[in-house]
Coordinates of N, CA and C in Angstrom, one line a residue:
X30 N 15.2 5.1 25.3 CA 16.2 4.4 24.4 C 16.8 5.4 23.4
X31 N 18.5 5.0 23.1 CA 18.7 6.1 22.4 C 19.4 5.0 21.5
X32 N 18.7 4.1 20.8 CA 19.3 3.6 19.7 C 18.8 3.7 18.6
X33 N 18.3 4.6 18.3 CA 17.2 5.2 16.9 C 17.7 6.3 15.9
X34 N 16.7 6.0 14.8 CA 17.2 7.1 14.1 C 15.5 7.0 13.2
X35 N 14.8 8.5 13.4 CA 13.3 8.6 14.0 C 12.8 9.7 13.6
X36 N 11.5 9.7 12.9 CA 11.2 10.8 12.0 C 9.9 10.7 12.2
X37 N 9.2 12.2 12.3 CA 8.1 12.2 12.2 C 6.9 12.2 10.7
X38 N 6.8 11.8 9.8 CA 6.0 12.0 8.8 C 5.0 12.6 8.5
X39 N 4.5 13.1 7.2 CA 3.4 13.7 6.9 C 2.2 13.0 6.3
X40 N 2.5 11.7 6.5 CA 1.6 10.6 5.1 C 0.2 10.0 6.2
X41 N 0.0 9.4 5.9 CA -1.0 8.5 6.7 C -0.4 7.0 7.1
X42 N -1.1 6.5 7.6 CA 0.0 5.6 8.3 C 0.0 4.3 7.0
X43 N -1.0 3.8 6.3 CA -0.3 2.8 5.3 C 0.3 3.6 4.2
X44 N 0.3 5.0 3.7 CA 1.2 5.5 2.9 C 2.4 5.2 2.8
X45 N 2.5 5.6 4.6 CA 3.8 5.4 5.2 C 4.3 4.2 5.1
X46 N 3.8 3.1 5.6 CA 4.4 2.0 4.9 C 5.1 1.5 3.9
X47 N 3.9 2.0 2.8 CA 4.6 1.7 1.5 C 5.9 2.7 1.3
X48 N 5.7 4.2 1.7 CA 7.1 5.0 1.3 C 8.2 4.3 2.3
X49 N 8.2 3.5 3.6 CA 9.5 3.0 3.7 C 9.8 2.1 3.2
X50 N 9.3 1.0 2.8 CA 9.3 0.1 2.2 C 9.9 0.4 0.9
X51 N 9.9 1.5 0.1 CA 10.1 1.7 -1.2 C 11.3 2.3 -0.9
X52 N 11.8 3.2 0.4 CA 12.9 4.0 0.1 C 13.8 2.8 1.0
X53 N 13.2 1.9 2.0 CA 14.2 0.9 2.0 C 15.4 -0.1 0.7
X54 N 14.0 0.2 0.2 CA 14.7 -1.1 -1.1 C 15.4 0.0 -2.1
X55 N 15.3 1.3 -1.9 CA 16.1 2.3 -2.6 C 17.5 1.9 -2.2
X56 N 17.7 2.1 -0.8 CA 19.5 1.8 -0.5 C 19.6 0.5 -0.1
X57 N 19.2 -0.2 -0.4 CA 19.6 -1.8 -1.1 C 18.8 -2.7 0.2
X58 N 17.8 -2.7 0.7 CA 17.6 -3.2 1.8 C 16.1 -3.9 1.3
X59 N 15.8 -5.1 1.6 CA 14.4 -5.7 1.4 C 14.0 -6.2 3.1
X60 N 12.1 -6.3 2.6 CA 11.8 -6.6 3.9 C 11.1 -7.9 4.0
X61 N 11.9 -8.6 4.9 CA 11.7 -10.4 5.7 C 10.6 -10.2 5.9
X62 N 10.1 -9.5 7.1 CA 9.1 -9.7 7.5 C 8.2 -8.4 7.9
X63 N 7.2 -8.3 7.8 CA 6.1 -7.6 8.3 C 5.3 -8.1 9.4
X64 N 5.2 -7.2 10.9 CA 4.6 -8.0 11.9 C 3.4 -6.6 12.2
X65 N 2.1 -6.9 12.1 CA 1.1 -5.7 12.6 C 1.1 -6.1 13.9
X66 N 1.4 -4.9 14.9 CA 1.3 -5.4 16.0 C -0.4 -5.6 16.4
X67 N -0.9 -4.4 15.9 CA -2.6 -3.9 16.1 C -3.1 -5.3 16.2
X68 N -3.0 -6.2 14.9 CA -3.5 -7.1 14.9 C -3.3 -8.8 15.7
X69 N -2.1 -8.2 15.4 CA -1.3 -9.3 16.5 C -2.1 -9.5 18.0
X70 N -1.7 -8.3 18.5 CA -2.6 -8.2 20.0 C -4.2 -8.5 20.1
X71 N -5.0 -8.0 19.2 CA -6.2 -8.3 19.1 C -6.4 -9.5 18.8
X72 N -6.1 -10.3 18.5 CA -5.7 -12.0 18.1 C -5.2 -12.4 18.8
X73 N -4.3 -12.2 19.9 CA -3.8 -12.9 20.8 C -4.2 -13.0 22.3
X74 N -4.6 -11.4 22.3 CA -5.3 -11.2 24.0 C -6.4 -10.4 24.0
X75 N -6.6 -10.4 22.6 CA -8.5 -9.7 22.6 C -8.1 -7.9 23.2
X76 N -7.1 -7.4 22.9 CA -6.8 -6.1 23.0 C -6.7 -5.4 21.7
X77 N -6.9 -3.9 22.0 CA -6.8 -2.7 20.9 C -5.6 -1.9 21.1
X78 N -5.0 -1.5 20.4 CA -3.6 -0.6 19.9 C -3.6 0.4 18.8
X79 N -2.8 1.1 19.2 CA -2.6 2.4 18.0 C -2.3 1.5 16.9
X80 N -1.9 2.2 15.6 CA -1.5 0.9 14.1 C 0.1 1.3 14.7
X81 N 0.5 0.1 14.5 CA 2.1 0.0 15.1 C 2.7 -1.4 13.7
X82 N 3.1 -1.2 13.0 CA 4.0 -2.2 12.5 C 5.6 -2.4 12.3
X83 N 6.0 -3.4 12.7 CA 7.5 -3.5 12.2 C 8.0 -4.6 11.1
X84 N 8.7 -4.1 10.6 CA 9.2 -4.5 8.9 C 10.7 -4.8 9.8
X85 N 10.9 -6.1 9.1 CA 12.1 -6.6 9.4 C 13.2 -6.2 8.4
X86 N 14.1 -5.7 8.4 CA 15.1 -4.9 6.9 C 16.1 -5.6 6.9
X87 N 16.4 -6.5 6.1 CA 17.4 -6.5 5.6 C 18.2 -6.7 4.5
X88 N 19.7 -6.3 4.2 CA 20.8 -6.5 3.3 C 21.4 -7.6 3.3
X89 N 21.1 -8.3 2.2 CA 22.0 -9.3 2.7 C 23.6 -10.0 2.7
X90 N 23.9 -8.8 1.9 CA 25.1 -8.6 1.6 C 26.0 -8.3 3.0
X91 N 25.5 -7.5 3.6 CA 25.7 -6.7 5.3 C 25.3 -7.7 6.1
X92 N 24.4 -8.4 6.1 CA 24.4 -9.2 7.0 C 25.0 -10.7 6.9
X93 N 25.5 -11.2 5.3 CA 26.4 -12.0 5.3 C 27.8 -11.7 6.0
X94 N 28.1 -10.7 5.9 CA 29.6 -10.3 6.5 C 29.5 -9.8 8.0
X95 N 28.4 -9.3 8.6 CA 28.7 -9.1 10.0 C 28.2 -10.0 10.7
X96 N 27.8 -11.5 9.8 CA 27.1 -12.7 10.5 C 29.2 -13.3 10.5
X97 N 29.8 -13.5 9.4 CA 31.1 -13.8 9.5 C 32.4 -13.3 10.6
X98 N 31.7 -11.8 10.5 CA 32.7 -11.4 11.7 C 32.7 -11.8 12.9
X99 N 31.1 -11.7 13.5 CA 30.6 -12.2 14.6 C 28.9 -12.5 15.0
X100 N 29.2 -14.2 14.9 CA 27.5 -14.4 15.1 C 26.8 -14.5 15.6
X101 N 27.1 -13.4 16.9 CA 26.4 -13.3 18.0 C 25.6 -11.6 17.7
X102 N 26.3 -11.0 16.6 CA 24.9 -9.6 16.0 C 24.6 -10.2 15.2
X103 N 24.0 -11.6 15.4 CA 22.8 -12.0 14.4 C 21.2 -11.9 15.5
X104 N 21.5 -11.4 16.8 CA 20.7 -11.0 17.9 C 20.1 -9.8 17.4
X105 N 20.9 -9.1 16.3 CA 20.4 -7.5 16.1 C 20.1 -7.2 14.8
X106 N 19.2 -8.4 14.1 CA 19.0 -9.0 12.6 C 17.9 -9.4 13.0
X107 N 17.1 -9.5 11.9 CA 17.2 -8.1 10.7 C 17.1 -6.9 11.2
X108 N 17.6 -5.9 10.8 CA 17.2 -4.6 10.9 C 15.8 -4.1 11.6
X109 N 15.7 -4.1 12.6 CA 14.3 -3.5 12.6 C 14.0 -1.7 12.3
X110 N 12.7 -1.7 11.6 CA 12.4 -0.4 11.6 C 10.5 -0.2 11.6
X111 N 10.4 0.6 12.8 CA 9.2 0.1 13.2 C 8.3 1.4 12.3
X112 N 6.8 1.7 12.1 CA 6.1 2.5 11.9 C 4.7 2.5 12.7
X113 N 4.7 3.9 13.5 CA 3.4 3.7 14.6 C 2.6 5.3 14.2
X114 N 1.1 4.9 14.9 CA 0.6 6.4 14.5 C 0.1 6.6 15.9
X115 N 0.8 7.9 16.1 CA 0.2 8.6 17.7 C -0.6 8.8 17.6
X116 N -1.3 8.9 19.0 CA -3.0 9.5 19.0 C -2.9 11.3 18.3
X117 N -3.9 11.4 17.5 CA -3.7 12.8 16.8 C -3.4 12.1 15.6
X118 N -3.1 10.7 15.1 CA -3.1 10.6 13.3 C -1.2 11.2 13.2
X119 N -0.6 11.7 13.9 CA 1.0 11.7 13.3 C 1.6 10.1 13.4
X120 N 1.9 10.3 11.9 CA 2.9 8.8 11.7 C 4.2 8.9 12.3
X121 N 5.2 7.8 12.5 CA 6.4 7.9 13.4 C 7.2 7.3 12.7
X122 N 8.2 7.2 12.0 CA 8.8 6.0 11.7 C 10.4 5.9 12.4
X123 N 11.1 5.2 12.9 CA 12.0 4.8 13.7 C 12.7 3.4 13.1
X124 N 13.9 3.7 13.3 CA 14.9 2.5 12.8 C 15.7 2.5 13.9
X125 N 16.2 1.2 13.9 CA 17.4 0.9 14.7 C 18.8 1.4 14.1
X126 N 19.6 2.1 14.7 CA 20.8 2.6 14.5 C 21.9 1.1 15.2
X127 N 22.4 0.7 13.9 CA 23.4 0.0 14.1 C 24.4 0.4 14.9
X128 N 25.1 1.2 14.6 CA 26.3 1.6 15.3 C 26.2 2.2 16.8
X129 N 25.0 2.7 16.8 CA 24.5 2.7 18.6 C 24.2 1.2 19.4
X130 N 23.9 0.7 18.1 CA 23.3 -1.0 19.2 C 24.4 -1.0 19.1
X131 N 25.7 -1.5 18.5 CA 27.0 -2.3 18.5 C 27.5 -1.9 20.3
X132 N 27.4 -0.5 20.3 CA 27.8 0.0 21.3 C 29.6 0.5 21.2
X133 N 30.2 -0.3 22.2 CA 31.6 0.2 22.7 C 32.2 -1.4 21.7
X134 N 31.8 -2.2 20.9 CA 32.5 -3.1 20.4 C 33.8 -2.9 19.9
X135 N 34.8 -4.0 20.1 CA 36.1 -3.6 19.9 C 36.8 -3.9 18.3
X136 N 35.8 -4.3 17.7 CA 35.9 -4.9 16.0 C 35.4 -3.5 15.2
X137 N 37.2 -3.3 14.7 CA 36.8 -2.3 13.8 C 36.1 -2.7 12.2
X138 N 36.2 -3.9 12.1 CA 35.3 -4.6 10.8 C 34.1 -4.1 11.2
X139 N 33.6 -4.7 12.3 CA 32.4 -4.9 13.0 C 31.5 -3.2 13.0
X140 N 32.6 -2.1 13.6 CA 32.1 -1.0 13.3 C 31.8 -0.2 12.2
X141 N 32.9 -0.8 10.9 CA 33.0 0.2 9.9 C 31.3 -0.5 9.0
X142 N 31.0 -1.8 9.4 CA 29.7 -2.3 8.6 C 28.7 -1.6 9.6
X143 N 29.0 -1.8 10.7 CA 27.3 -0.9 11.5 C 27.7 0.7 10.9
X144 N 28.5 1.2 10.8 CA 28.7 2.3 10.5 C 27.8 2.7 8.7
X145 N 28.4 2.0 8.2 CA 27.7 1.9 6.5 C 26.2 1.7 6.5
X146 N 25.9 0.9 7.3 CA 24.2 0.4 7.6 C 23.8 1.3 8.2
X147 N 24.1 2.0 9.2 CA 23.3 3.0 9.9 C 23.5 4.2 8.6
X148 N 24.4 4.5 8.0 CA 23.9 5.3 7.1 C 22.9 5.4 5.9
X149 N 22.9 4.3 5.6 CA 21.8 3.7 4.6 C 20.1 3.5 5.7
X150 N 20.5 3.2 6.2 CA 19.3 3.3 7.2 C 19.0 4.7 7.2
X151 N 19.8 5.9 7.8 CA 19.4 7.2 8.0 C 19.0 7.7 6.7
X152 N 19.6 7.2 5.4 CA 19.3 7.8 4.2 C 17.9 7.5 4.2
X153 N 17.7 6.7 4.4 CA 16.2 5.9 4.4 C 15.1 6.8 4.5
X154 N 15.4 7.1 6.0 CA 14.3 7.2 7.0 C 14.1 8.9 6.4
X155 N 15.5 9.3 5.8 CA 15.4 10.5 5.5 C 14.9 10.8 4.0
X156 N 14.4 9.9 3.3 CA 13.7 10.2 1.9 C 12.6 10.1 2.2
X157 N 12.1 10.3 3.5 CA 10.2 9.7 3.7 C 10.2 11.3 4.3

């Protein structure tokens, strides 16, 4: 998949958490939800996983107006931006790039907001 925008970190893996979390809410973004996958799966089918969590991001300012332009990229809401640790202990963190998911869409509204988001997103990912 090449709809990411994906960094490898130096922290540990709930460090890492908290630093996206913190540099999320730096460029204006809060997080809905928190899903552990680790835990998830062990609770559901009695399986083991690397630590994998995804934080749900969003703006709600951004996502009041690209829900108005069109409410069918409420499919691509909230923001996901996931955090996993490879075998070896490297943290991963990865976001969704707006303006790659939109794709070939013909709404220049539509692009110039995935456009703004995906940068705030990359600012993001890039202060960890």
């Amino acid at each position: 998949m090449d709809l990411d925008i994906t960094k490898e970190v130096p922290y540990s893996f709930d460090v890492t958490i908290e630093k996206v979390k913190e540099a999320l809410k730096e460029v204006g973004f809060g997080v809905l939800v928190e899903i552990d996958m680790k835990e998830t799966m062990k609770k559901k089918i009695g399986k083991d996983m690397m630590n994998y969590v995804i934080l749900g991001a969003c703006n709600p300012n951004y996502a009041y107006e690209v829900l108005n332009i069109d409410p069918m990229v409420g499919l691509l809401l909230p923001c996901n931006v996931i955090v996993y640790e490879k075998e070896g202990g490297n943290v991963v963190v990865s976001s969704i790039d707006p303006e790659k998911a939109i794709g070939s869409n013909d709404n220049d509204k539509l692009k110039k907001v995935a456009s703004e988001v995906a940068d705030k997103l990359k600012k993001a990912v890039d202060m960890l």
